[in-house]
CSV table of N, CA, C and O in Angstrom, one decimal:
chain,number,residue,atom,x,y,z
A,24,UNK,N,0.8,-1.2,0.0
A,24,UNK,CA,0.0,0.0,0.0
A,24,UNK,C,0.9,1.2,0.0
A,24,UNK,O,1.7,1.3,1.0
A,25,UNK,N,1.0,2.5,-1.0
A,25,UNK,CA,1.2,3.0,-0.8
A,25,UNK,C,0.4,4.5,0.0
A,25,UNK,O,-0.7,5.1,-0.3
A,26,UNK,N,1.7,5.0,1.2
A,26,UNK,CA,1.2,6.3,1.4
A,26,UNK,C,0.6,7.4,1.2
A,26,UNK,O,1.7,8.0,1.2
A,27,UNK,N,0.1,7.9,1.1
A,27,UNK,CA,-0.4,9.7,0.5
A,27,UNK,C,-0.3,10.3,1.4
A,27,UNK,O,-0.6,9.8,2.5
A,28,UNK,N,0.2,11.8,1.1
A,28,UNK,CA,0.0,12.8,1.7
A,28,UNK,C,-0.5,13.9,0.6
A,28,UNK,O,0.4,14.3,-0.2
A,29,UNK,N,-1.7,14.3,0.7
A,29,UNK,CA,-2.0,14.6,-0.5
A,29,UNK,C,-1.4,16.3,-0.9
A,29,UNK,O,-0.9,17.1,-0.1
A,30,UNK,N,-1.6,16.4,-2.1
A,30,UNK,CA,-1.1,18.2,-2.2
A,30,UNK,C,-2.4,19.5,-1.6
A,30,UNK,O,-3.7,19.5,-1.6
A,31,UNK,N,-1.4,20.5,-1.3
A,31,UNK,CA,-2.8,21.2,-1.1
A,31,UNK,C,-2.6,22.7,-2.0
A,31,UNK,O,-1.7,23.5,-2.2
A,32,UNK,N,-3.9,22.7,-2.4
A,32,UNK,CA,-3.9,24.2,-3.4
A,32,UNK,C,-4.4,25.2,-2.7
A,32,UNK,O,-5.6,25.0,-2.7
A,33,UNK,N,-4.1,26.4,-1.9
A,33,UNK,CA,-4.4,27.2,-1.1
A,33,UNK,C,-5.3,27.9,-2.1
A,33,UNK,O,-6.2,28.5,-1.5
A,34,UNK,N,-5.2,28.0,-3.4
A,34,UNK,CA,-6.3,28.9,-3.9
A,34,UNK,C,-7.0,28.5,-3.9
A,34,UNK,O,-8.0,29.1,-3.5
A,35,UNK,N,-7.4,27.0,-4.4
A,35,UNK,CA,-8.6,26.2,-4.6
A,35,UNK,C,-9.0,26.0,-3.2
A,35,UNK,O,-10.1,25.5,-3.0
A,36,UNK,N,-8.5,26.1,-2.4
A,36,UNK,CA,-9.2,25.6,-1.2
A,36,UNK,C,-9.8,27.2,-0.1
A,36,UNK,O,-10.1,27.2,1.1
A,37,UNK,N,-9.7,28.6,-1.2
A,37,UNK,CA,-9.9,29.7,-0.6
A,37,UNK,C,-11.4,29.9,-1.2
A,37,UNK,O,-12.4,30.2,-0.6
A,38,UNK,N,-11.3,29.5,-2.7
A,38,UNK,CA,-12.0,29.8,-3.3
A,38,UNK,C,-13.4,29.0,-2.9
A,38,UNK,O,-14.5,29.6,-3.0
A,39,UNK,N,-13.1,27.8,-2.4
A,39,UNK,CA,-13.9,26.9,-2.4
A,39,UNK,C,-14.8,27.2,-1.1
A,39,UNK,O,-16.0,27.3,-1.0
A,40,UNK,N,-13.9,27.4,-0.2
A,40,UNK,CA,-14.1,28.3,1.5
A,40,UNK,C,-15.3,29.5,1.2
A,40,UNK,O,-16.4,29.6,1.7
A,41,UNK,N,-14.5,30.5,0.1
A,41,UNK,CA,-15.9,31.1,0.1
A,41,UNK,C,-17.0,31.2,-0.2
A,41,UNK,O,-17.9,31.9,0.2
A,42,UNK,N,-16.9,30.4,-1.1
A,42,UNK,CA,-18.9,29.6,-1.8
A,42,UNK,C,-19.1,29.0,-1.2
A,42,UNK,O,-20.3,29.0,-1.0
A,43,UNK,N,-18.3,27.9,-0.3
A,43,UNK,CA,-19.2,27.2,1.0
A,43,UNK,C,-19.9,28.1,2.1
A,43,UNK,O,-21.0,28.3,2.6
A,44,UNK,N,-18.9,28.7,2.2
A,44,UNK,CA,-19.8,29.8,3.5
A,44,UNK,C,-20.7,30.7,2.8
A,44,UNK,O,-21.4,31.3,3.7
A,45,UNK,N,-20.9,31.1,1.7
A,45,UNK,CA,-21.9,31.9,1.6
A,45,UNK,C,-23.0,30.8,1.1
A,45,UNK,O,-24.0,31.0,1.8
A,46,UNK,N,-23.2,29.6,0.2
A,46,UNK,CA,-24.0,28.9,0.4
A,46,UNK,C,-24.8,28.4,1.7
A,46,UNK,O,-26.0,28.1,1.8
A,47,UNK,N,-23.7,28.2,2.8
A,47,UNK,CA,-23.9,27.4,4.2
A,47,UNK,C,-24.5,28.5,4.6
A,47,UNK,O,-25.4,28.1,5.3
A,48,UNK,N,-24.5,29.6,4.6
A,48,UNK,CA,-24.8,30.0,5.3
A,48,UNK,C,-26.5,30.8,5.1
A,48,UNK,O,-27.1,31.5,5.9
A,49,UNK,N,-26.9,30.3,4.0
A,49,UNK,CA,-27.8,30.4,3.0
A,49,UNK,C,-28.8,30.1,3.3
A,49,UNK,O,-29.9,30.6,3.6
A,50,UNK,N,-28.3,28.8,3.1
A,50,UNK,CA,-29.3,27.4,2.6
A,50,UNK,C,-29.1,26.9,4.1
A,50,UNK,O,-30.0,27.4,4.8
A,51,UNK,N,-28.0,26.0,4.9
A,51,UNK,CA,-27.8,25.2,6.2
A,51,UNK,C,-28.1,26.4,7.2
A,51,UNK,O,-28.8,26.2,8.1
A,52,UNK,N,-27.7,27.6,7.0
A,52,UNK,CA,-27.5,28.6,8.3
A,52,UNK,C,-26.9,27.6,9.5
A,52,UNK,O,-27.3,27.2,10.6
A,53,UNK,N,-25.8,27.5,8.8
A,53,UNK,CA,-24.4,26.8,9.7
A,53,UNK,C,-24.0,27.6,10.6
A,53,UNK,O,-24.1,28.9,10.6
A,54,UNK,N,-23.4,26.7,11.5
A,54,UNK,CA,-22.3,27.2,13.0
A,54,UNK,C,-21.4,26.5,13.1
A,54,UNK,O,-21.7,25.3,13.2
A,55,UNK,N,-20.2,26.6,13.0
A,55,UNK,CA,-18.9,25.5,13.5
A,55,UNK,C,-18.9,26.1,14.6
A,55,UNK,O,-19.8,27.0,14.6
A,56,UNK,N,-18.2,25.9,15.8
A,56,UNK,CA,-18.0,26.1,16.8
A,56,UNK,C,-16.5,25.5,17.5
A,56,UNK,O,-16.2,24.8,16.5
A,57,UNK,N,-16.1,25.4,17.9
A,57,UNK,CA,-14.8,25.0,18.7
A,57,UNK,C,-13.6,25.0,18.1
A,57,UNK,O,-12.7,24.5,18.7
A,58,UNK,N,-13.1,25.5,17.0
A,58,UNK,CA,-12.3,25.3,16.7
A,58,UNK,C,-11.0,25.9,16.7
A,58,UNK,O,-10.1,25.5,16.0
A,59,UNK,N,-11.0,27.2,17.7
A,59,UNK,CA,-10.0,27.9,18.5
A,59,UNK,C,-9.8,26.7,19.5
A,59,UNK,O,-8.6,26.7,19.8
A,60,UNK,N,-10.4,25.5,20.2
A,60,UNK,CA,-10.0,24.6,20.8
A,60,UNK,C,-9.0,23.6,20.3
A,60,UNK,O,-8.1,23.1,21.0
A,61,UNK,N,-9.1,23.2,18.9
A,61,UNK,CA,-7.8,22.6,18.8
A,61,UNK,C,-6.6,23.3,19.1
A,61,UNK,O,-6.3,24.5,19.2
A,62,UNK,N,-6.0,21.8,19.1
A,62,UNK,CA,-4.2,22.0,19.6
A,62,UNK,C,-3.5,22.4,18.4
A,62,UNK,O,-3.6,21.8,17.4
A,63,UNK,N,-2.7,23.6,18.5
A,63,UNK,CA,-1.9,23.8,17.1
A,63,UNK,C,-1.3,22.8,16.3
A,63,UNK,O,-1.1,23.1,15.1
A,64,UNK,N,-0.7,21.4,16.9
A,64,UNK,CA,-0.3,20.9,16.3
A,64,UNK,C,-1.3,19.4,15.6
A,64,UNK,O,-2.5,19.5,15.5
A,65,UNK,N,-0.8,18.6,15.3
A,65,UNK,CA,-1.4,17.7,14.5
A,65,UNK,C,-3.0,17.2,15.5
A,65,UNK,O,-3.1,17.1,16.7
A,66,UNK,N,-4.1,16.8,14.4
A,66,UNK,CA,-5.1,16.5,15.6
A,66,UNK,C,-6.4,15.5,14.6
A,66,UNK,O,-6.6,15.5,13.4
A,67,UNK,N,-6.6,15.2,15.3
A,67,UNK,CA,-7.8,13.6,14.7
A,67,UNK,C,-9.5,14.5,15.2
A,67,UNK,O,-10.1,14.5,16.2
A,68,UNK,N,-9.9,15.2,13.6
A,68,UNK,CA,-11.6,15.1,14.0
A,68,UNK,C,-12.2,13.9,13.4
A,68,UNK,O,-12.0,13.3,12.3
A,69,UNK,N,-12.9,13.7,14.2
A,69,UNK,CA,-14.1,12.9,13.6
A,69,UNK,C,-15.9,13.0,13.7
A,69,UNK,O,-16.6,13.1,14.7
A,70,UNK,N,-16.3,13.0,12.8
A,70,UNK,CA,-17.8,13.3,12.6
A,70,UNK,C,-18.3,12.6,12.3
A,70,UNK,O,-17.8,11.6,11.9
A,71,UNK,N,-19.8,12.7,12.2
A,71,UNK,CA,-21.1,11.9,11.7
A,71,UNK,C,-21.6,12.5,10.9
A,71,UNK,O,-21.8,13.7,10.8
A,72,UNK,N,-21.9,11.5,9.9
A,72,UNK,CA,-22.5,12.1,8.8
A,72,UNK,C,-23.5,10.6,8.1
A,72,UNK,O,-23.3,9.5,8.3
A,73,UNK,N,-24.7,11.2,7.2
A,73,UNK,CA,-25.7,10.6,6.5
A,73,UNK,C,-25.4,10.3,4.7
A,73,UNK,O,-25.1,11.2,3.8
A,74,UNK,N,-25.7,9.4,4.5
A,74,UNK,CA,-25.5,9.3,3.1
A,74,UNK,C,-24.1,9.7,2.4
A,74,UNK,O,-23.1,9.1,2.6
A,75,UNK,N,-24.2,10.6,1.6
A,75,UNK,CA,-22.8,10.8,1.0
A,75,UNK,C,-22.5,12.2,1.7
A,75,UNK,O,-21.9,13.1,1.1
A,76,UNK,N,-22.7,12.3,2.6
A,76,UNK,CA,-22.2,13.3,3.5
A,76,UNK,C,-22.1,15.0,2.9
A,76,UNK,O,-21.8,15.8,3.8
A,77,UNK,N,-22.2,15.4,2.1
A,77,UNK,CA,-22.0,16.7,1.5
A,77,UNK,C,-22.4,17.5,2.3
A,77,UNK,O,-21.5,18.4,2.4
A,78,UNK,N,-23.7,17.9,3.2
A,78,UNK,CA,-24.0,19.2,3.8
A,78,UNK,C,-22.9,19.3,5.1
A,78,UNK,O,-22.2,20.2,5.4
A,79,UNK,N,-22.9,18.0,6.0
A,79,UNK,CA,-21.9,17.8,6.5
A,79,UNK,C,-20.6,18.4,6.4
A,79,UNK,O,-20.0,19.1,7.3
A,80,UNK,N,-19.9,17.9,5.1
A,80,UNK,CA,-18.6,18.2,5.2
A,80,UNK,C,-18.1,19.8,4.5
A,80,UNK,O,-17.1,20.4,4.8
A,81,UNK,N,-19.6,20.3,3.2
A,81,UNK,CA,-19.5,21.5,3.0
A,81,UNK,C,-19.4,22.5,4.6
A,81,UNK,O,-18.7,23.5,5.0
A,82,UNK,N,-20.0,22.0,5.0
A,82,UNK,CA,-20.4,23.4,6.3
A,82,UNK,C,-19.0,23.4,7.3
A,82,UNK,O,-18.5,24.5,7.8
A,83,UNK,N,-18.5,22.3,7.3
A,83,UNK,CA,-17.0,22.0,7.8
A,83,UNK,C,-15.9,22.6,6.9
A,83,UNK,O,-15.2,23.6,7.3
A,84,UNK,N,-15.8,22.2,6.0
A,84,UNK,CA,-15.0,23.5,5.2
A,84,UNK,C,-15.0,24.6,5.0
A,84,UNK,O,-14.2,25.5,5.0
A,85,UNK,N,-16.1,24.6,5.0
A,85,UNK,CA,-16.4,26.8,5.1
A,85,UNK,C,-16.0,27.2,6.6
A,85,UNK,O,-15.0,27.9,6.9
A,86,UNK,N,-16.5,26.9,7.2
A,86,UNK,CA,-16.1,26.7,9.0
A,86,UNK,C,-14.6,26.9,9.1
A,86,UNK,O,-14.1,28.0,9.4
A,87,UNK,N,-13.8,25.8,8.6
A,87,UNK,CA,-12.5,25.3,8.8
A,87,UNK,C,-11.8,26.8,8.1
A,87,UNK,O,-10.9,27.2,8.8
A,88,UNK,N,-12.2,27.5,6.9
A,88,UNK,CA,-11.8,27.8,5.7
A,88,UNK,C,-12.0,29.4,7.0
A,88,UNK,O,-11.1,29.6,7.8
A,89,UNK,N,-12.5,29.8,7.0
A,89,UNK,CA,-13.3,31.2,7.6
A,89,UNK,C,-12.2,31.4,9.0
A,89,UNK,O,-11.4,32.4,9.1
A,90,UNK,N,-12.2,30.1,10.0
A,90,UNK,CA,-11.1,30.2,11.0
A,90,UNK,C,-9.6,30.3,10.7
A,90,UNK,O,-8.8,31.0,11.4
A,91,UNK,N,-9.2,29.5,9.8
A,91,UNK,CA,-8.1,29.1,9.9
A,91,UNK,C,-7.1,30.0,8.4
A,91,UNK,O,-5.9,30.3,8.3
A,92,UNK,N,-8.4,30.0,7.5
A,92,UNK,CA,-7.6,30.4,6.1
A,92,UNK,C,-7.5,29.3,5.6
A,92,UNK,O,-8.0,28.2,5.7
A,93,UNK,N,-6.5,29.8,4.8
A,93,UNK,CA,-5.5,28.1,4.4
A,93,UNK,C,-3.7,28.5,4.6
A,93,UNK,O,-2.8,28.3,3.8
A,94,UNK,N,-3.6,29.1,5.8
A,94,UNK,CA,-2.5,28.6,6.8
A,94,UNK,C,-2.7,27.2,7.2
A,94,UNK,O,-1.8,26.5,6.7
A,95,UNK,N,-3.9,26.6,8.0
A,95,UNK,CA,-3.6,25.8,8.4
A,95,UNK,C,-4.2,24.4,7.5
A,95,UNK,O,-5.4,24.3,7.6
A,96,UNK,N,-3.6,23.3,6.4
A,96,UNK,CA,-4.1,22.4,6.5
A,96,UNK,C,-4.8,21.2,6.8
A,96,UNK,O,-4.2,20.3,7.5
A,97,UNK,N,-5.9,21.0,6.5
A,97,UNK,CA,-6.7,19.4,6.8
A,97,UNK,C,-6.0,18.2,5.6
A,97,UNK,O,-5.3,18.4,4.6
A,98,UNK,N,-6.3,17.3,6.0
A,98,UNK,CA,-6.6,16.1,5.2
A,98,UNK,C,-8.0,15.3,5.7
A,98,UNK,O,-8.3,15.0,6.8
A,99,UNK,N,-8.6,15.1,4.6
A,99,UNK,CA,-9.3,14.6,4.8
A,99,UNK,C,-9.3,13.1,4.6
A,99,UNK,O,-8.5,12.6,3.7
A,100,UNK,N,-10.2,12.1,5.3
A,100,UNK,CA,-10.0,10.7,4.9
A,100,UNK,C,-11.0,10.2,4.0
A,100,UNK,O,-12.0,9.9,4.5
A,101,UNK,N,-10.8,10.0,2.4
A,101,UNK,CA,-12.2,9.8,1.9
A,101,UNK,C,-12.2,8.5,1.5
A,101,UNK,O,-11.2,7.7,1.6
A,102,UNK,N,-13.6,8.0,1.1
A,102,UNK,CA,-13.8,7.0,0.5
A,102,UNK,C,-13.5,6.5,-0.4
A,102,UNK,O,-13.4,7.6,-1.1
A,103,UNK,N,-13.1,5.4,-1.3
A,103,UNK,CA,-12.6,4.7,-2.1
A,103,UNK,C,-13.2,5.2,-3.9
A,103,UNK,O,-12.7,5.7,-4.8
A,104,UNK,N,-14.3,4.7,-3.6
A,104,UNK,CA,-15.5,5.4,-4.4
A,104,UNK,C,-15.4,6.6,-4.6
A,104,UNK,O,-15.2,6.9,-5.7
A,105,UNK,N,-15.4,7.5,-3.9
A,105,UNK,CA,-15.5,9.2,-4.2
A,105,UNK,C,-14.2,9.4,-4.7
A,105,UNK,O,-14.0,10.0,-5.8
A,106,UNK,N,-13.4,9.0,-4.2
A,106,UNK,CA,-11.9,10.1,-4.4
A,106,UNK,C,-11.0,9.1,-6.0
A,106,UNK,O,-10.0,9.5,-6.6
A,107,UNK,N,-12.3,7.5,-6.2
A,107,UNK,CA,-11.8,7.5,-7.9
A,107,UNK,C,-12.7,7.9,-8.6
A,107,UNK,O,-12.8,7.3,-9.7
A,108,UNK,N,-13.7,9.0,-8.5
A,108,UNK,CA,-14.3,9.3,-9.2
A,108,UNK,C,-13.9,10.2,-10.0
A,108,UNK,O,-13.8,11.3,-9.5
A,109,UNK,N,-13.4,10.1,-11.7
A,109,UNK,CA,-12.7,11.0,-12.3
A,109,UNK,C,-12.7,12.6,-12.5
A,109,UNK,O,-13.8,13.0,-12.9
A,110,UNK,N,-11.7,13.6,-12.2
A,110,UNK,CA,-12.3,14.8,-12.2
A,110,UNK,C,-12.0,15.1,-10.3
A,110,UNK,O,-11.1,15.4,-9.5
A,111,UNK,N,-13.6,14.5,-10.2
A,111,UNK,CA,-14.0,14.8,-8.6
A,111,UNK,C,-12.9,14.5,-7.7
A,111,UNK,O,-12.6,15.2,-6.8
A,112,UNK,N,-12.4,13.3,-8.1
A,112,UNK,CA,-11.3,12.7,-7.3
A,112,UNK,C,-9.8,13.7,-7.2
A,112,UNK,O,-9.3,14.1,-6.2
A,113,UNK,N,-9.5,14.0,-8.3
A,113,UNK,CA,-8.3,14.8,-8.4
A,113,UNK,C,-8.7,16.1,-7.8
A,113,UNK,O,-7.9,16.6,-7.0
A,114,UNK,N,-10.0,17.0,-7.9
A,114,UNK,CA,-10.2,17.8,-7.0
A,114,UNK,C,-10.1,18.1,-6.1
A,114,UNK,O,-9.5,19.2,-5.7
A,115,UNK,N,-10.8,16.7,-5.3
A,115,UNK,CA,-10.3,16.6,-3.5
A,115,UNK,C,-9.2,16.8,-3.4
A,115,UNK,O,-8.7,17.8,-2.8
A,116,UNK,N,-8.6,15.8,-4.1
A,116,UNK,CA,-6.8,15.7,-3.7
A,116,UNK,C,-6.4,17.3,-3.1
A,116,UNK,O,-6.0,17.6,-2.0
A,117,UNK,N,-6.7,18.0,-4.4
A,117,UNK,CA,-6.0,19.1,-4.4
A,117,UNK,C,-6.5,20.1,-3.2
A,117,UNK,O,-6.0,21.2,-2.8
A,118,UNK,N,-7.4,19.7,-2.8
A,118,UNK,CA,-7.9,20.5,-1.0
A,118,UNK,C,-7.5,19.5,-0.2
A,118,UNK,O,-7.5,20.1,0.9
A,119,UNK,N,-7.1,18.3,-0.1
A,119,UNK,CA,-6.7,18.0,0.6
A,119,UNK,C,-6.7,16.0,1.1
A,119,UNK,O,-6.0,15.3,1.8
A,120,UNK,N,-8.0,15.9,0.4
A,120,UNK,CA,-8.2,14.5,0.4
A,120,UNK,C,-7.1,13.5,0.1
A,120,UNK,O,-6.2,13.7,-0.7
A,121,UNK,N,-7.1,12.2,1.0
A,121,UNK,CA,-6.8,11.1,0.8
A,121,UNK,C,-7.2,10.3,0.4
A,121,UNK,O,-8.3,10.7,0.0
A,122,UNK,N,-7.2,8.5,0.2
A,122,UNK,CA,-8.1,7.2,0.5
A,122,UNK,C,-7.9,7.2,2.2
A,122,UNK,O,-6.9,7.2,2.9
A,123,UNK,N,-8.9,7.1,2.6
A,123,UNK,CA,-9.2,6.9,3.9
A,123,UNK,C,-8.7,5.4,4.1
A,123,UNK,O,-9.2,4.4,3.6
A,124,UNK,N,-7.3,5.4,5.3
A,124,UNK,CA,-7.1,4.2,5.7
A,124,UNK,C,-6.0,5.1,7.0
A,124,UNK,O,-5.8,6.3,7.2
A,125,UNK,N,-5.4,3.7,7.5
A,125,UNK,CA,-4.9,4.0,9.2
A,125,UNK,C,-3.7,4.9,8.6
A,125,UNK,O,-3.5,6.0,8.9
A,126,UNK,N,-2.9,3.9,7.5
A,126,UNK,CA,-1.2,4.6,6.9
A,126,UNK,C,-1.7,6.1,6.4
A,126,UNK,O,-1.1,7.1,6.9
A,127,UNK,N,-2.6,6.3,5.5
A,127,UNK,CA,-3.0,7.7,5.2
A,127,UNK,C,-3.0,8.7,6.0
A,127,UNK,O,-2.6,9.8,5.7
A,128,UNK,N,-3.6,8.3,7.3
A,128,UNK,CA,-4.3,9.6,8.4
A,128,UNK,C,-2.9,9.3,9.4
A,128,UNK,O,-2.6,10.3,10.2
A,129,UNK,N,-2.4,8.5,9.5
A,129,UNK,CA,-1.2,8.7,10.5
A,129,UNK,C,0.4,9.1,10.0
A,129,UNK,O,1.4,9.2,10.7
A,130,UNK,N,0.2,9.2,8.5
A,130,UNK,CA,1.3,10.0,7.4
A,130,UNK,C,0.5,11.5,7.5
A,130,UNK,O,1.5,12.2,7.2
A,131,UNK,N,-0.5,12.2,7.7
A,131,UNK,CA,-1.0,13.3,7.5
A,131,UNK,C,-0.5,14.1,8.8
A,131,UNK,O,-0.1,15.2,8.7
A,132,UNK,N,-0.7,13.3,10.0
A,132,UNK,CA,-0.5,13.8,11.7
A,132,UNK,C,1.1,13.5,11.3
A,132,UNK,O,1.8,14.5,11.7
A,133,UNK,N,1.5,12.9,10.9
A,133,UNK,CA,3.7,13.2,10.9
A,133,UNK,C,3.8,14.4,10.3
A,133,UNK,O,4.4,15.3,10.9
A,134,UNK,N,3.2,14.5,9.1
A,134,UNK,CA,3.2,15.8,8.7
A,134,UNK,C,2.6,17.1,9.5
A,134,UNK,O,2.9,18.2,9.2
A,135,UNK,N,1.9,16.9,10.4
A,135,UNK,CA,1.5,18.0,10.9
A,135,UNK,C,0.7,18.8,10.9
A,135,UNK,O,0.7,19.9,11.3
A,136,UNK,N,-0.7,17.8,10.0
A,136,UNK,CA,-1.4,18.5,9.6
A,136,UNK,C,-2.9,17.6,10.3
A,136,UNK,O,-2.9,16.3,10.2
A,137,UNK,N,-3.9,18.4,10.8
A,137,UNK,CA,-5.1,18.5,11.3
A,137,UNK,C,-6.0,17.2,10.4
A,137,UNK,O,-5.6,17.4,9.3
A,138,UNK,N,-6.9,16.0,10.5
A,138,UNK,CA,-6.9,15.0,9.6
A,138,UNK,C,-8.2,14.8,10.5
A,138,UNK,O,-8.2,14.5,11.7
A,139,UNK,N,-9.6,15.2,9.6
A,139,UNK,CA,-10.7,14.6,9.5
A,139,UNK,C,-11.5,13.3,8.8
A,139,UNK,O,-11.0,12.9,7.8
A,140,UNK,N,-12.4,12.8,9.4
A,140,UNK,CA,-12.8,11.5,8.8
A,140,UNK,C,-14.1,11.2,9.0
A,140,UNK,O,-14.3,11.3,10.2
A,141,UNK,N,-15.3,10.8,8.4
A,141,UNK,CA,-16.3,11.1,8.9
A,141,UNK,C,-17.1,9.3,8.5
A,141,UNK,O,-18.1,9.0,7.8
A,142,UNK,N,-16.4,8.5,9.3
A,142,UNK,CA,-16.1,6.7,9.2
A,142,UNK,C,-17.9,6.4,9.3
A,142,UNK,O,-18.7,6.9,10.0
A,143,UNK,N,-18.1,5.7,8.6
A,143,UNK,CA,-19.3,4.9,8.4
A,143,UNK,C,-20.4,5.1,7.7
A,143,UNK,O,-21.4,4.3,7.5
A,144,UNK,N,-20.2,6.7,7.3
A,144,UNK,CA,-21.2,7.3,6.1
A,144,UNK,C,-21.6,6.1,4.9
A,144,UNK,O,-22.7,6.2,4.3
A,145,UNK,N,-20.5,4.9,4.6
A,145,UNK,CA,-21.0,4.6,3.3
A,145,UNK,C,-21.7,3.1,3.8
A,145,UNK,O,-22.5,2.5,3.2
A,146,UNK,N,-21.2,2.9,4.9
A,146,UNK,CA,-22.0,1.7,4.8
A,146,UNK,C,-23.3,1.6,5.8
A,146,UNK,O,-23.8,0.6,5.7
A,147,UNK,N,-23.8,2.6,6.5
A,147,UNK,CA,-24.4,3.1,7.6
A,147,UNK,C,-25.9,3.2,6.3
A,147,UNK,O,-27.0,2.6,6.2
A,148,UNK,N,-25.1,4.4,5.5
A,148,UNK,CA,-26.3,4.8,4.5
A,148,UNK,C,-26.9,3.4,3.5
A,148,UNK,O,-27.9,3.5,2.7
């Protein structure tokens, strides 16, 4: 198996930041909350999410995007299915996505970077 640590495009992930938050905040009338509580350095979220998770993890990126900028990187852990989806897949990458597995998310915390996962969305749904 190989590792990933995926690339990150601070513009695509600025741009992206701001159509989430003005959608989320639209349509979901979202709140992130806590996220002056993480530790500066490397850190494990995990969430719950329904189906293919989208309102979920949009509202988390605008959130994430609004506090932090893109000073601070995520990775995210995705599903196998989504992240070979042509196009879509290379997208993620480039904000930050992985294949969701143990070697992925504990190559992302060496690096030093913040590593969300939102485990059971695909087989739950």
């Amino acid at each position: 198996m190989t590792v990933e640590v995926a690339p990150f495009d601070p513009v695509a992930f600025a741009r992206l930041g701001r159509a989430l938050h003005g959608f989320c905040t639209v349509y979901h009338r979202y709140q992130v909350r806590g996220l002056h509580r993480l530790p500066d350095g490397p850190c494990l979220l995990v969430g719950n999410h329904s189906a293919f998770g989208t309102s979920e993890l949009m509202c988390m990126a605008a959130g994430w995007w609004r506090h932090f900028g893109v000073q601070r990187q995520i990775t995210g852990l995705m599903h196998d299915f989504t992240i070979k989806i042509p196009g879509v897949g290379r997208y993620y990458r480039t904000l930050g996505a992985v294949h969701a597995n143990r070697e992925n998310g504990l190559a992302a915390l060496a690096a030093g970077r913040a590593v969300i996962v939102f485990p059971g969305g695909y087989l739950e749904s």
